[in-house]
Every structure is written in C-alpha cells, then in structure tokens.
PDB file of C-alpha atoms and ligand atoms in Angstrom:
ATOM      1  CA  UNK A   1      29.473  40.641  92.705  1.00  0.00           C
ATOM      2  CA  UNK A   2      32.114  40.562  95.424  1.00  0.00           C
ATOM      3  CA  UNK A   3      33.671  37.091  95.809  1.00  0.00           C
ATOM      4  CA  UNK A   4      36.341  36.486  98.491  1.00  0.00           C
ATOM      5  CA  UNK A   5      39.874  36.443  97.076  1.00  0.00           C
ATOM      6  CA  UNK A   6      40.481  32.976  98.535  1.00  0.00           C
ATOM      7  CA  UNK A   7      37.699  31.598  96.348  1.00  0.00           C
ATOM      8  CA  UNK A   8      38.872  33.592  93.314  1.00  0.00           C
ATOM      9  CA  UNK A   9      42.370  32.093  93.523  1.00  0.00           C
ATOM     10  CA  UNK A  10      41.018  28.543  93.282  1.00  0.00           C
ATOM     11  CA  UNK A  11      38.339  29.222  90.648  1.00  0.00           C
ATOM     12  CA  UNK A  12      39.927  31.834  88.354  1.00  0.00           C
ATOM     13  CA  UNK A  13      42.799  30.693  86.082  1.00  0.00           C
ATOM     14  CA  UNK A  14      44.315  34.189  85.917  1.00  0.00           C
ATOM     15  CA  UNK A  15      44.251  34.832  89.660  1.00  0.00           C
ATOM     16  CA  UNK A  16      45.785  31.572  90.851  1.00  0.00           C
ATOM     17  CA  UNK A  17      48.734  31.929  93.137  1.00  0.00           C
ATOM     18  CA  UNK A  18      51.478  29.309  92.843  1.00  0.00           C
ATOM     19  CA  UNK A  19      50.702  26.439  90.495  1.00  0.00           C
ATOM     20  CA  UNK A  20      47.979  26.820  87.804  1.00  0.00           C
ATOM     21  CA  UNK A  21      44.507  25.783  89.018  1.00  0.00           C
ATOM     22  CA  UNK A  22      43.434  24.327  85.632  1.00  0.00           C
ATOM     23  CA  UNK A  23      40.155  26.210  85.553  1.00  0.00           C
ATOM     24  CA  UNK A  24      38.764  27.559  82.299  1.00  0.00           C
ATOM     25  CA  UNK A  25      37.506  30.838  80.866  1.00  0.00           C
ATOM     26  CA  UNK A  26      35.426  31.966  77.910  1.00  0.00           C
ATOM     27  CA  UNK A  27      36.403  35.167  76.139  1.00  0.00           C
ATOM     28  CA  UNK A  28      33.492  36.927  74.448  1.00  0.00           C
ATOM     29  CA  UNK A  29      34.699  39.293  71.691  1.00  0.00           C
ATOM     30  CA  UNK A  30      31.963  41.924  71.989  1.00  0.00           C
ATOM     31  CA  UNK A  31      34.085  45.088  72.303  1.00  0.00           C
ATOM     32  CA  UNK A  32      35.509  46.707  69.168  1.00  0.00           C
ATOM     33  CA  UNK A  33      37.131  50.145  69.259  1.00  0.00           C
ATOM     34  CA  UNK A  34      39.421  51.855  71.713  1.00  0.00           C
ATOM     35  CA  UNK A  35      39.997  55.283  73.208  1.00  0.00           C
ATOM     36  CA  UNK A  36      43.790  55.212  73.548  1.00  0.00           C
ATOM     37  CA  UNK A  37      46.606  54.387  71.133  1.00  0.00           C
ATOM     38  CA  UNK A  38      49.134  51.891  72.420  1.00  0.00           C
ATOM     39  CA  UNK A  39      52.109  51.898  70.066  1.00  0.00           C
ATOM     40  CA  UNK A  40      52.240  48.116  69.988  1.00  0.00           C
ATOM     41  CA  UNK A  41      48.514  47.517  69.475  1.00  0.00           C
ATOM     42  CA  UNK A  42      47.564  45.418  66.458  1.00  0.00           C
ATOM     43  CA  UNK A  43      43.911  44.416  66.603  1.00  0.00           C
ATOM     44  CA  UNK A  44      43.136  41.883  63.910  1.00  0.00           C
ATOM     45  CA  UNK A  45      40.313  39.701  62.660  1.00  0.00           C
ATOM     46  CA  UNK A  46      41.841  36.326  61.909  1.00  0.00           C
ATOM     47  CA  UNK A  47      41.827  32.698  62.963  1.00  0.00           C
ATOM     48  CA  UNK A  48      45.527  32.113  63.196  1.00  0.00           C
ATOM     49  CA  UNK A  49      47.321  34.414  65.629  1.00  0.00           C
ATOM     50  CA  UNK A  50      47.472  33.460  69.294  1.00  0.00           C
ATOM     51  CA  UNK A  51      47.694  36.762  71.106  1.00  0.00           C
ATOM     52  CA  UNK A  52      45.551  39.487  72.683  1.00  0.00           C
ATOM     53  CA  UNK A  53      43.673  41.814  70.320  1.00  0.00           C
ATOM     54  CA  UNK A  54      42.837  39.048  67.844  1.00  0.00           C
ATOM     55  CA  UNK A  55      39.418  37.500  67.222  1.00  0.00           C
ATOM     56  CA  UNK A  56      37.761  35.713  64.332  1.00  0.00           C
ATOM     57  CA  UNK A  57      34.698  37.918  64.637  1.00  0.00           C
ATOM     58  CA  UNK A  58      32.860  40.429  66.803  1.00  0.00           C
ATOM     59  CA  UNK A  59      29.652  39.082  68.340  1.00  0.00           C
ATOM     60  CA  UNK A  60      26.592  40.735  69.885  1.00  0.00           C
ATOM     61  CA  UNK A  61      25.685  40.463  73.594  1.00  0.00           C
ATOM     62  CA  UNK A  62      22.827  38.098  72.649  1.00  0.00           C
ATOM     63  CA  UNK A  63      25.173  35.863  70.634  1.00  0.00           C
ATOM     64  CA  UNK A  64      27.553  35.951  73.597  1.00  0.00           C
ATOM     65  CA  UNK A  65      24.907  34.428  75.875  1.00  0.00           C
ATOM     66  CA  UNK A  66      24.389  31.638  73.349  1.00  0.00           C
ATOM     67  CA  UNK A  67      28.166  31.014  73.263  1.00  0.00           C
ATOM     68  CA  UNK A  68      28.238  30.714  77.061  1.00  0.00           C
ATOM     69  CA  UNK A  69      25.347  28.208  77.021  1.00  0.00           C
ATOM     70  CA  UNK A  70      27.150  26.062  74.449  1.00  0.00           C
ATOM     71  CA  UNK A  71      30.502  26.271  76.229  1.00  0.00           C
ATOM     72  CA  UNK A  72      29.394  25.367  79.746  1.00  0.00           C
ATOM     73  CA  UNK A  73      27.506  22.377  78.334  1.00  0.00           C
ATOM     74  CA  UNK A  74      30.688  20.800  76.958  1.00  0.00           C
ATOM     75  CA  UNK A  75      33.578  22.225  79.045  1.00  0.00           C
ATOM     76  CA  UNK A  76      33.168  21.472  82.759  1.00  0.00           C
ATOM     77  CA  UNK A  77      36.289  23.470  83.698  1.00  0.00           C
ATOM     78  CA  UNK A  78      34.672  26.810  82.771  1.00  0.00           C
ATOM     79  CA  UNK A  79      34.428  29.054  85.839  1.00  0.00           C
ATOM     80  CA  UNK A  80      35.034  32.474  84.296  1.00  0.00           C
ATOM     81  CA  UNK A  81      33.308  34.600  81.668  1.00  0.00           C
ATOM     82  CA  UNK A  82      35.829  37.156  80.472  1.00  0.00           C
ATOM     83  CA  UNK A  83      35.675  40.076  78.081  1.00  0.00           C
ATOM     84  CA  UNK A  84      39.072  41.175  76.849  1.00  0.00           C
ATOM     85  CA  UNK A  85      38.425  43.177  73.740  1.00  0.00           C
ATOM     86  CA  UNK A  86      39.527  43.047  71.072  1.00  0.00           C
ATOM     87  CA  UNK A  87      39.312  46.776  71.913  1.00  0.00           C
ATOM     88  CA  UNK A  88      38.591  48.438  75.238  1.00  0.00           C
ATOM     89  CA  UNK A  89      35.568  47.100  77.108  1.00  0.00           C
ATOM     90  CA  UNK A  90      34.269  50.461  78.333  1.00  0.00           C
ATOM     91  CA  UNK A  91      34.338  52.432  75.062  1.00  0.00           C
ATOM     92  CA  UNK A  92      31.211  50.722  73.729  1.00  0.00           C
ATOM     93  CA  UNK A  93      28.225  49.588  75.848  1.00  0.00           C
ATOM     94  CA  UNK A  94      28.402  45.942  74.721  1.00  0.00           C
ATOM     95  CA  UNK A  95      30.625  44.463  77.430  1.00  0.00           C
ATOM     96  CA  UNK A  96      28.513  45.711  80.334  1.00  0.00           C
ATOM     97  CA  UNK A  97      25.329  44.744  78.510  1.00  0.00           C
ATOM     98  CA  UNK A  98      26.765  41.240  78.004  1.00  0.00           C
ATOM     99  CA  UNK A  99      27.769  40.905  81.663  1.00  0.00           C
ATOM    100  CA  UNK A 100      24.282  41.923  82.800  1.00  0.00           C
ATOM    101  CA  UNK A 101      22.669  39.290  80.534  1.00  0.00           C
ATOM    102  CA  UNK A 102      25.123  36.583  81.617  1.00  0.00           C
ATOM    103  CA  UNK A 103      24.738  37.467  85.286  1.00  0.00           C
ATOM    104  CA  UNK A 104      20.975  36.885  85.075  1.00  0.00           C
ATOM    105  CA  UNK A 105      21.328  33.424  83.545  1.00  0.00           C
ATOM    106  CA  UNK A 106      24.637  32.316  85.123  1.00  0.00           C
ATOM    107  CA  UNK A 107      24.946  34.122  88.466  1.00  0.00           C
ATOM    108  CA  UNK A 108      27.509  31.618  89.763  1.00  0.00           C
ATOM    109  CA  UNK A 109      30.073  32.061  86.985  1.00  0.00           C
ATOM    110  CA  UNK A 110      32.804  34.620  87.718  1.00  0.00           C
ATOM    111  CA  UNK A 111      32.557  37.691  85.463  1.00  0.00           C
ATOM    112  CA  UNK A 112      35.944  39.138  84.502  1.00  0.00           C
ATOM    113  CA  UNK A 113      36.647  42.311  82.551  1.00  0.00           C
ATOM    114  CA  UNK A 114      39.853  43.657  81.098  1.00  0.00           C
ATOM    115  CA  UNK A 115      40.248  47.400  80.401  1.00  0.00           C
ATOM    116  CA  UNK A 116      42.816  50.111  79.808  1.00  0.00           C
ATOM    117  CA  UNK A 117      41.183  51.890  82.755  1.00  0.00           C
ATOM    118  CA  UNK A 118      40.567  55.297  81.176  1.00  0.00           C
ATOM    119  CA  UNK A 119      36.815  55.089  81.830  1.00  0.00           C
ATOM    120  CA  UNK A 120      36.881  52.793  84.858  1.00  0.00           C
ATOM    121  CA  UNK A 121      36.401  55.472  87.515  1.00  0.00           C
ATOM    122  CA  UNK A 122      33.722  57.285  85.518  1.00  0.00           C
ATOM    123  CA  UNK A 123      31.734  54.099  84.899  1.00  0.00           C
ATOM    124  CA  UNK A 124      32.485  52.348  88.192  1.00  0.00           C
ATOM    125  CA  UNK A 125      28.864  52.239  89.368  1.00  0.00           C
ATOM    126  CA  UNK A 126      27.728  50.529  86.162  1.00  0.00           C
ATOM    127  CA  UNK A 127      30.686  48.124  86.325  1.00  0.00           C
ATOM    128  CA  UNK A 128      29.899  47.205  89.923  1.00  0.00           C
ATOM    129  CA  UNK A 129      26.198  46.822  89.059  1.00  0.00           C
ATOM    130  CA  UNK A 130      26.926  44.444  86.156  1.00  0.00           C
ATOM    131  CA  UNK A 131      27.949  41.598  88.483  1.00  0.00           C
ATOM    132  CA  UNK A 132      31.675  41.744  87.689  1.00  0.00           C
ATOM    133  CA  UNK A 133      33.971  40.128  90.287  1.00  0.00           C
ATOM    134  CA  UNK A 134      37.448  40.540  88.772  1.00  0.00           C
ATOM    135  CA  UNK A 135      38.985  43.304  86.664  1.00  0.00           C
ATOM    136  CA  UNK A 136      42.316  43.556  84.917  1.00  0.00           C
ATOM    137  CA  UNK A 137      43.634  47.060  84.263  1.00  0.00           C
ATOM    138  CA  UNK A 138      46.602  47.441  81.935  1.00  0.00           C
ATOM    139  CA  UNK A 139      48.955  50.008  83.456  1.00  0.00           C
ATOM    140  CA  UNK A 140      52.099  50.344  81.356  1.00  0.00           C
ATOM    141  CA  UNK A 141      53.781  53.139  83.284  1.00  0.00           C
ATOM    142  CA  UNK A 142      53.169  55.543  86.150  1.00  0.00           C
ATOM    143  CA  UNK A 143      55.467  58.294  84.817  1.00  0.00           C
ATOM    144  CA  UNK A 144      53.800  60.785  82.431  1.00  0.00           C
ATOM    145  CA  UNK A 145      57.226  61.575  80.932  1.00  0.00           C
ATOM    146  CA  UNK A 146      57.853  58.054  79.619  1.00  0.00           C
ATOM    147  CA  UNK A 147      54.348  56.678  79.054  1.00  0.00           C
ATOM    148  CA  UNK A 148      53.932  58.625  75.759  1.00  0.00           C
ATOM    149  CA  UNK A 149      56.593  56.303  74.288  1.00  0.00           C
ATOM    150  CA  UNK A 150      54.120  53.441  74.841  1.00  0.00           C
ATOM    151  CA  UNK A 151      50.776  55.225  74.573  1.00  0.00           C
ATOM    152  CA  UNK A 152      50.845  58.446  72.608  1.00  0.00           C
ATOM    153  CA  UNK A 153      47.243  59.567  72.402  1.00  0.00           C
ATOM    154  CA  UNK A 154      44.061  59.458  74.490  1.00  0.00           C
ATOM    155  CA  UNK A 155      40.478  60.334  73.552  1.00  0.00           C
ATOM    156  CA  UNK A 156      38.421  61.404  76.555  1.00  0.00           C
ATOM    157  CA  UNK A 157      35.027  63.122  76.520  1.00  0.00           C
ATOM    158  CA  UNK A 158      35.356  64.088  72.838  1.00  0.00           C
ATOM    159  CA  UNK A 159      38.770  65.694  73.326  1.00  0.00           C
ATOM    160  CA  UNK A 160      42.066  64.334  72.051  1.00  0.00           C
ATOM    161  CA  UNK A 161      45.057  64.517  74.391  1.00  0.00           C
ATOM    162  CA  UNK A 162      48.633  63.839  73.381  1.00  0.00           C
ATOM    163  CA  UNK A 163      52.041  63.389  74.960  1.00  0.00           C
ATOM    164  CA  UNK A 164      52.527  63.971  78.678  1.00  0.00           C
ATOM    165  CA  UNK A 165      49.080  65.496  79.077  1.00  0.00           C
ATOM    166  CA  UNK A 166      47.476  62.306  77.702  1.00  0.00           C
ATOM    167  CA  UNK A 167      49.729  60.155  79.867  1.00  0.00           C
ATOM    168  CA  UNK A 168      48.965  62.066  83.069  1.00  0.00           C
ATOM    169  CA  UNK A 169      45.234  61.843  82.398  1.00  0.00           C
ATOM    170  CA  UNK A 170      45.376  58.104  81.689  1.00  0.00           C
ATOM    171  CA  UNK A 171      47.481  57.317  84.767  1.00  0.00           C
ATOM    172  CA  UNK A 172      45.280  59.354  87.110  1.00  0.00           C
ATOM    173  CA  UNK A 173      42.103  57.749  85.720  1.00  0.00           C
ATOM    174  CA  UNK A 174      43.591  54.255  86.030  1.00  0.00           C
ATOM    175  CA  UNK A 175      44.581  54.767  89.650  1.00  0.00           C
ATOM    176  CA  UNK A 176      41.205  56.338  90.531  1.00  0.00           C
ATOM    177  CA  UNK A 177      39.426  53.438  88.785  1.00  0.00           C
ATOM    178  CA  UNK A 178      41.443  50.761  90.583  1.00  0.00           C
ATOM    179  CA  UNK A 179      40.799  52.476  93.907  1.00  0.00           C
ATOM    180  CA  UNK A 180      37.073  52.838  93.287  1.00  0.00           C
ATOM    181  CA  UNK A 181      36.306  49.262  92.153  1.00  0.00           C
ATOM    182  CA  UNK A 182      38.620  47.577  94.660  1.00  0.00           C
ATOM    183  CA  UNK A 183      36.895  49.477  97.467  1.00  0.00           C
ATOM    184  CA  UNK A 184      33.635  47.938  96.199  1.00  0.00           C
ATOM    185  CA  UNK A 185      35.087  44.421  96.618  1.00  0.00           C
ATOM    186  CA  UNK A 186      36.089  43.735  93.001  1.00  0.00           C
ATOM    187  CA  UNK A 187      39.440  41.938  92.871  1.00  0.00           C
ATOM    188  CA  UNK A 188      41.876  43.852  90.656  1.00  0.00           C
ATOM    189  CA  UNK A 189      44.833  42.524  88.707  1.00  0.00           C
ATOM    190  CA  UNK A 190      47.171  44.883  86.857  1.00  0.00           C
ATOM    191  CA  UNK A 191      48.889  43.908  83.618  1.00  0.00           C
ATOM    192  CA  UNK A 192      52.002  45.690  82.379  1.00  0.00           C
ATOM    193  CA  UNK A 193      53.495  45.161  78.935  1.00  0.00           C
ATOM    194  CA  UNK A 194      57.224  45.115  79.674  1.00  0.00           C
ATOM    195  CA  UNK A 195      59.005  47.334  77.132  1.00  0.00           C
ATOM    196  CA  UNK A 196      62.804  47.325  77.435  1.00  0.00           C
ATOM    197  CA  UNK A 197      64.386  50.761  77.796  1.00  0.00           C
ATOM    198  CA  UNK A 198      60.985  52.455  78.297  1.00  0.00           C
ATOM    199  CA  UNK A 199      59.220  51.023  81.353  1.00  0.00           C
ATOM    200  CA  UNK A 200      61.608  48.225  82.320  1.00  0.00           C
ATOM    201  CA  UNK A 201      63.082  50.260  85.176  1.00  0.00           C
ATOM    202  CA  UNK A 202      59.686  51.431  86.424  1.00  0.00           C
ATOM    203  CA  UNK A 203      58.267  48.035  87.343  1.00  0.00           C
ATOM    204  CA  UNK A 204      58.756  48.492  91.097  1.00  0.00           C
ATOM    205  CA  UNK A 205      57.147  51.917  91.019  1.00  0.00           C
ATOM    206  CA  UNK A 206      54.170  50.564  89.043  1.00  0.00           C
ATOM    207  CA  UNK A 207      53.828  47.616  91.457  1.00  0.00           C
ATOM    208  CA  UNK A 208      53.940  49.901  94.503  1.00  0.00           C
ATOM    209  CA  UNK A 209      51.485  52.423  93.040  1.00  0.00           C
ATOM    210  CA  UNK A 210      48.830  49.924  91.964  1.00  0.00           C
ATOM    211  CA  UNK A 211      49.097  47.972  95.222  1.00  0.00           C
ATOM    212  CA  UNK A 212      48.549  51.188  97.141  1.00  0.00           C
ATOM    213  CA  UNK A 213      45.475  51.886  94.987  1.00  0.00           C
ATOM    214  CA  UNK A 214      43.980  48.483  95.869  1.00  0.00           C
ATOM    215  CA  UNK A 215      45.219  45.971  93.247  1.00  0.00           C
ATOM    216  CA  UNK A 216      45.796  42.423  94.527  1.00  0.00           C
ATOM    217  CA  UNK A 217      47.824  40.842  91.729  1.00  0.00           C
ATOM    218  CA  UNK A 218      50.367  41.880  89.098  1.00  0.00           C
ATOM    219  CA  UNK A 219      51.087  40.323  85.697  1.00  0.00           C
ATOM    220  CA  UNK A 220      54.136  41.426  83.683  1.00  0.00           C
ATOM    221  CA  UNK A 221      53.839  40.525  79.994  1.00  0.00           C
ATOM    222  CA  UNK A 222      56.858  40.766  77.678  1.00  0.00           C
ATOM    223  CA  UNK A 223      56.344  42.879  74.555  1.00  0.00           C
ATOM    224  CA  UNK A 224      55.810  40.478  71.654  1.00  0.00           C
ATOM    225  CA  UNK A 225      58.437  41.725  69.185  1.00  0.00           C
ATOM    226  CA  UNK A 226      56.791  40.830  65.885  1.00  0.00           C
ATOM    227  CA  UNK A 227      54.195  43.429  64.982  1.00  0.00           C
ATOM    228  CA  UNK A 228      54.959  45.889  62.186  1.00  0.00           C
ATOM    229  CA  UNK A 229      53.089  48.491  64.259  1.00  0.00           C
ATOM    230  CA  UNK A 230      55.898  48.352  66.772  1.00  0.00           C
ATOM    231  CA  UNK A 231      57.841  50.465  64.340  1.00  0.00           C
ATOM    232  CA  UNK A 232      55.992  53.273  66.087  1.00  0.00           C
ATOM    233  CA  UNK A 233      58.017  52.352  69.156  1.00  0.00           C
ATOM    234  CA  UNK A 234      61.714  53.190  69.222  1.00  0.00           C
ATOM    235  CA  UNK A 235      63.291  51.003  66.556  1.00  0.00           C
ATOM    236  CA  UNK A 236      66.128  49.834  68.810  1.00  0.00           C
ATOM    237  CA  UNK A 237      64.025  48.046  71.417  1.00  0.00           C
ATOM    238  CA  UNK A 238      65.682  44.695  72.104  1.00  0.00           C
ATOM    239  CA  UNK A 239      63.734  41.442  72.508  1.00  0.00           C
ATOM    240  CA  UNK A 240      62.828  40.638  76.125  1.00  0.00           C
ATOM    241  CA  UNK A 241      64.750  37.726  77.644  1.00  0.00           C
ATOM    242  CA  UNK A 242      63.312  35.267  80.168  1.00  0.00           C
ATOM    243  CA  UNK A 243      65.890  36.422  82.716  1.00  0.00           C
ATOM    244  CA  UNK A 244      64.767  40.018  82.345  1.00  0.00           C
ATOM    245  CA  UNK A 245      61.127  39.067  82.923  1.00  0.00           C
ATOM    246  CA  UNK A 246      62.056  36.850  85.883  1.00  0.00           C
ATOM    247  CA  UNK A 247      64.040  39.706  87.417  1.00  0.00           C
ATOM    248  CA  UNK A 248      61.205  42.153  86.874  1.00  0.00           C
ATOM    249  CA  UNK A 249      58.743  39.748  88.499  1.00  0.00           C
ATOM    250  CA  UNK A 250      61.041  39.291  91.493  1.00  0.00           C
ATOM    251  CA  UNK A 251      61.395  43.067  91.877  1.00  0.00           C
ATOM    252  CA  UNK A 252      57.616  43.540  91.691  1.00  0.00           C
ATOM    253  CA  UNK A 253      57.004  40.723  94.154  1.00  0.00           C
ATOM    254  CA  UNK A 254      58.493  42.847  96.945  1.00  0.00           C
ATOM    255  CA  UNK A 255      55.320  44.926  96.756  1.00  0.00           C
ATOM    256  CA  UNK A 256      52.503  42.826  95.302  1.00  0.00           C
ATOM    257  CA  UNK A 257      51.662  39.209  94.555  1.00  0.00           C
ATOM    258  CA  UNK A 258      52.737  38.274  91.019  1.00  0.00           C
ATOM    259  CA  UNK A 259      50.849  36.097  88.510  1.00  0.00           C
ATOM    260  CA  UNK A 260      53.169  33.975  86.339  1.00  0.00           C
ATOM    261  CA  UNK A 261      50.925  31.821  84.136  1.00  0.00           C
ATOM    262  CA  UNK A 262      49.700  34.257  81.492  1.00  0.00           C
ATOM    263  CA  UNK A 263      49.138  32.719  78.046  1.00  0.00           C
ATOM    264  CA  UNK A 264      48.550  35.931  76.034  1.00  0.00           C
ATOM    265  CA  UNK A 265      45.036  34.829  75.094  1.00  0.00           C
ATOM    266  CA  UNK A 266      43.059  35.755  71.992  1.00  0.00           C
ATOM    267  CA  UNK A 267      39.926  37.845  72.522  1.00  0.00           C
ATOM    268  CA  UNK A 268      37.830  34.765  71.598  1.00  0.00           C
ATOM    269  CA  UNK A 269      39.733  32.050  73.483  1.00  0.00           C
ATOM    270  CA  UNK A 270      37.726  29.286  75.195  1.00  0.00           C
ATOM    271  CA  UNK A 271      39.034  26.599  77.568  1.00  0.00           C
ATOM    272  CA  UNK A 272      41.766  26.272  80.166  1.00  0.00           C
ATOM    273  CA  UNK A 273      44.533  28.816  79.348  1.00  0.00           C
ATOM    274  CA  UNK A 274      47.454  26.891  77.879  1.00  0.00           C
ATOM    275  CA  UNK A 275      45.272  23.805  77.250  1.00  0.00           C
ATOM    276  CA  UNK A 276      42.973  22.800  74.382  1.00  0.00           C
ATOM    277  CA  UNK A 277      41.269  25.828  72.850  1.00  0.00           C
ATOM    278  CA  UNK A 278      37.604  25.287  71.977  1.00  0.00           C
ATOM    279  CA  UNK A 279      37.209  28.675  70.262  1.00  0.00           C
ATOM    280  CA  UNK A 280      37.139  27.246  66.743  1.00  0.00           C
ATOM    281  CA  UNK A 281      34.605  24.581  67.668  1.00  0.00           C
ATOM    282  CA  UNK A 282      32.270  26.837  69.653  1.00  0.00           C
ATOM    283  CA  UNK A 283      32.363  29.970  67.524  1.00  0.00           C
ATOM    284  CA  UNK A 284      32.249  27.751  64.410  1.00  0.00           C
ATOM    285  CA  UNK A 285      32.660  30.474  61.839  1.00  0.00           C
ATOM    286  CA  UNK A 286      36.020  31.925  62.545  1.00  0.00           C
ATOM    287  CA  UNK A 287      36.311  33.858  59.308  1.00  0.00           C
ATOM    288  CA  UNK A 288      39.776  34.817  58.134  1.00  0.00           C
ATOM    289  CA  UNK A 289      40.015  38.226  56.540  1.00  0.00           C
ATOM    290  CA  UNK A 290      42.397  41.095  56.411  1.00  0.00           C
ATOM    291  CA  UNK A 291      40.364  43.742  58.228  1.00  0.00           C
ATOM    292  CA  UNK A 292      42.092  45.622  61.023  1.00  0.00           C
ATOM    293  CA  UNK A 293      40.166  47.675  63.535  1.00  0.00           C
ATOM    294  CA  UNK A 294      40.815  51.348  63.425  1.00  0.00           C
ATOM    295  CA  UNK A 295      41.689  53.091  66.630  1.00  0.00           C
ATOM    296  CA  UNK A 296      38.952  55.021  68.381  1.00  0.00           C
TER     297      UNK A 296
HETATM  298 FE1  CLF B   1      40.331  36.733  80.356  1.00  0.00          FE
HETATM  299 FE2  CLF B   1      42.095  38.348  81.305  1.00  0.00          FE
HETATM  300 FE3  CLF B   1      39.922  37.797  82.712  1.00  0.00          FE
HETATM  301 FE4  CLF B   1      41.822  35.985  82.376  1.00  0.00          FE
HETATM  302  S1  CLF B   1      42.795  36.223  80.317  1.00  0.00           S
HETATM  303  S2  CLF B   1      39.944  38.862  80.802  1.00  0.00           S
HETATM  304  S3  CLF B   1      42.028  37.952  83.476  1.00  0.00           S
HETATM  305  S4  CLF B   1      39.621  35.671  82.095  1.00  0.00           S
HETATM  306 FE5  CLF B   1      44.569  35.500  81.796  1.00  0.00          FE
HETATM  307 FE6  CLF B   1      44.745  35.241  79.219  1.00  0.00          FE
HETATM  308 FE7  CLF B   1      46.802  36.233  80.576  1.00  0.00          FE
HETATM  309 FE8  CLF B   1      44.609  37.641  80.295  1.00  0.00          FE
HETATM  310  S5  CLF B   1      45.953  34.134  80.744  1.00  0.00           S
HETATM  311  S6  CLF B   1      45.920  37.054  78.645  1.00  0.00           S
HETATM  312  S7  CLF B   1      45.767  37.326  82.191  1.00  0.00           S
HETATM  313 FE1  SF4 B   2      45.022  48.321  71.791  1.00  0.00          FE
HETATM  314 FE2  SF4 B   2      43.395  49.920  73.181  1.00  0.00          FE
HETATM  315 FE3  SF4 B   2      44.245  47.609  74.253  1.00  0.00          FE
HETATM  316 FE4  SF4 B   2      45.957  49.653  73.922  1.00  0.00          FE
HETATM  317  S1  SF4 B   2      44.167  49.607  75.266  1.00  0.00           S
HETATM  318  S2  SF4 B   2      46.353  47.466  73.422  1.00  0.00           S
HETATM  319  S3  SF4 B   2      45.189  50.577  71.988  1.00  0.00           S
HETATM  320  S4  SF4 B   2      42.931  47.831  72.431  1.00  0.00           S
END
C-alpha cells in the first residue's frame, strides 16, 4: 500500500530523517534460504548474536500473525511489520504469504520487506499486491568487475551464474526491481555493506545509480569483521573505522538522503531499534543450537 514518504519518516524507525523517531518494528523470521552467496553471510540459529541473519527459530506465516497480535498488545510503539530473513524474502513464498495475512488483520501497520533484489522485478506485482509500503534492497556494488569479490554466485531460474556474469545479472535485476516498485509508490531504501578495498570507492556511484532508479534513502553498513566466513573475502580487509563510514555517508549524501541509525537487527528483533528487545519474551522459545542454514 502506498503511504506518503512524509508519513513514513515519522512512523518508520528505519526511514526517519534526522533524529530517531523512536517507533518500533517486529521482525518475523519466516524466510529461510537464499539465491545468492554473499561472502560475508553467516546465517545462524541462536539466541545470542545481535546481527542480521540470526534468529532463534523459523516460524510459519500463521505463527507470524500470532506474534504480531501478541506484540501490538504489549508494545505501543510498534508501527512496522518487517521481514528481513534470515535468508532472502523472495526465494520462498512465506514472506509474501505472511504480509497478505497481516495486511488483512492489521491494514494500518506499515509492511516492510528486505531483499537482495534478485527476484524483485520478476515478482513486483505480487509484492505490490501484498500491501507492502517500504522495501530495502541490499546493493553492494554497481560494478560487475568488483561485485564478485562480495557476492560470487547467483542462482536464477534453475541456473547457476558465477563471477562477472552473476554480478551483472544481480545488478541489473536490482535496478529493475527498484525502478518497478518505486514507480508503484513503494518507498525504497538501499543498504550497502561497506567493504574496504572492494566497494569503498564505489559508494558515490551506488548512491547515484539507486537514486536514479527511484530509491529514496541510503544506509551504509560497515562490514562486521568477526565471521569466520569472511575468510572467503580477501584476507587483508582492514576493519572499518567510524571516520571512513562518516566520510562515505557524506559522499553519498550528495546524491541521496542517508539513514544513520541502523542497529544491525536480528531477523527476529522486536521493539524500538536500539531500545529494549522483546524478541525473547514474545517468541518465548528461542532455542540455541548449532545449525547453520545452507545457501540456496
Ligand atoms: Fe526491519 Fe529493515 Fe524494514 Fe527496518 S530493520 S526490514 S528496514 S523494519 Fe532498520 Fe534494523 Fe537497520 Fe534494517 S535498523 S538492520 S535498516
Ligand atoms: Fe546472506 Fe542471501 Fe542476505 Fe547475502 S542476500 S547476506 S547470502 S541471506
């Protein structure tokens, strides 16, 4: 459902401009599996890590509706129902099914979806029809030559693509998807994981490209330098400093409005980002185990 951007900025915690608006969101972890391979991705089932790609459990769309009922009853700040994984939201049907169920019962809550964008253009009609108002697309580079250092492989329509071919396909699908949904009135934010020496000098080009395609907001997230999986990235990637991120944000801001309050949320976070997290209380059985999702 199209909601004016002015209203989104005061009701959505991840689209606020300037100071945080102290509104809350519920993340519903209904989407396992992914169709691309980011070199830094580390999806985990656990109760302890505070970062994207982590959830205590995967729930069904029906369980998700129950979670929303419970949450809105005790957390008045909730304005947004988000689905941010732990995998990609368009690989399996569960995210869109969940949004359709939630939209019927809670038409006034903002529905927010996060995706890598590979299937966004292809499934745009379904996305628009599911009552979604805001979408985040993670675009880590706009150069097919360098993107394979961050995302090496893409699965699309039962074919596997690698290297520059995979990168070119992903970038073109992301841009087409952003264009298509923003033309339908969905407000688009783009996230970029800032990887020193790989995409750090491409931030302005990414900002310009996604703005031209219709994105309204840009969020630059520093690579979290702790995952063993990052060994797949070049081993000499330095940690990102605050100054580097500040500089990148200032460079991007010449082209697009920049969001600065990201809290790197879990896929099952509940509450005001950066405030008390109700995930444990609401989901109740956050079960710790060692399972890791497999890619694809
Ligand atoms: Fe969730 Fe993401 Fe929607 Fe927000 S989070 S799906 S846009 S409702 Fe927000 Fe969390 Fe940062 Fe994401 S603070 S990780 S940007
Ligand atoms: Fe992981 Fe897929 Fe998200 Fe990349 S797009 S970080 S591989 S879940």
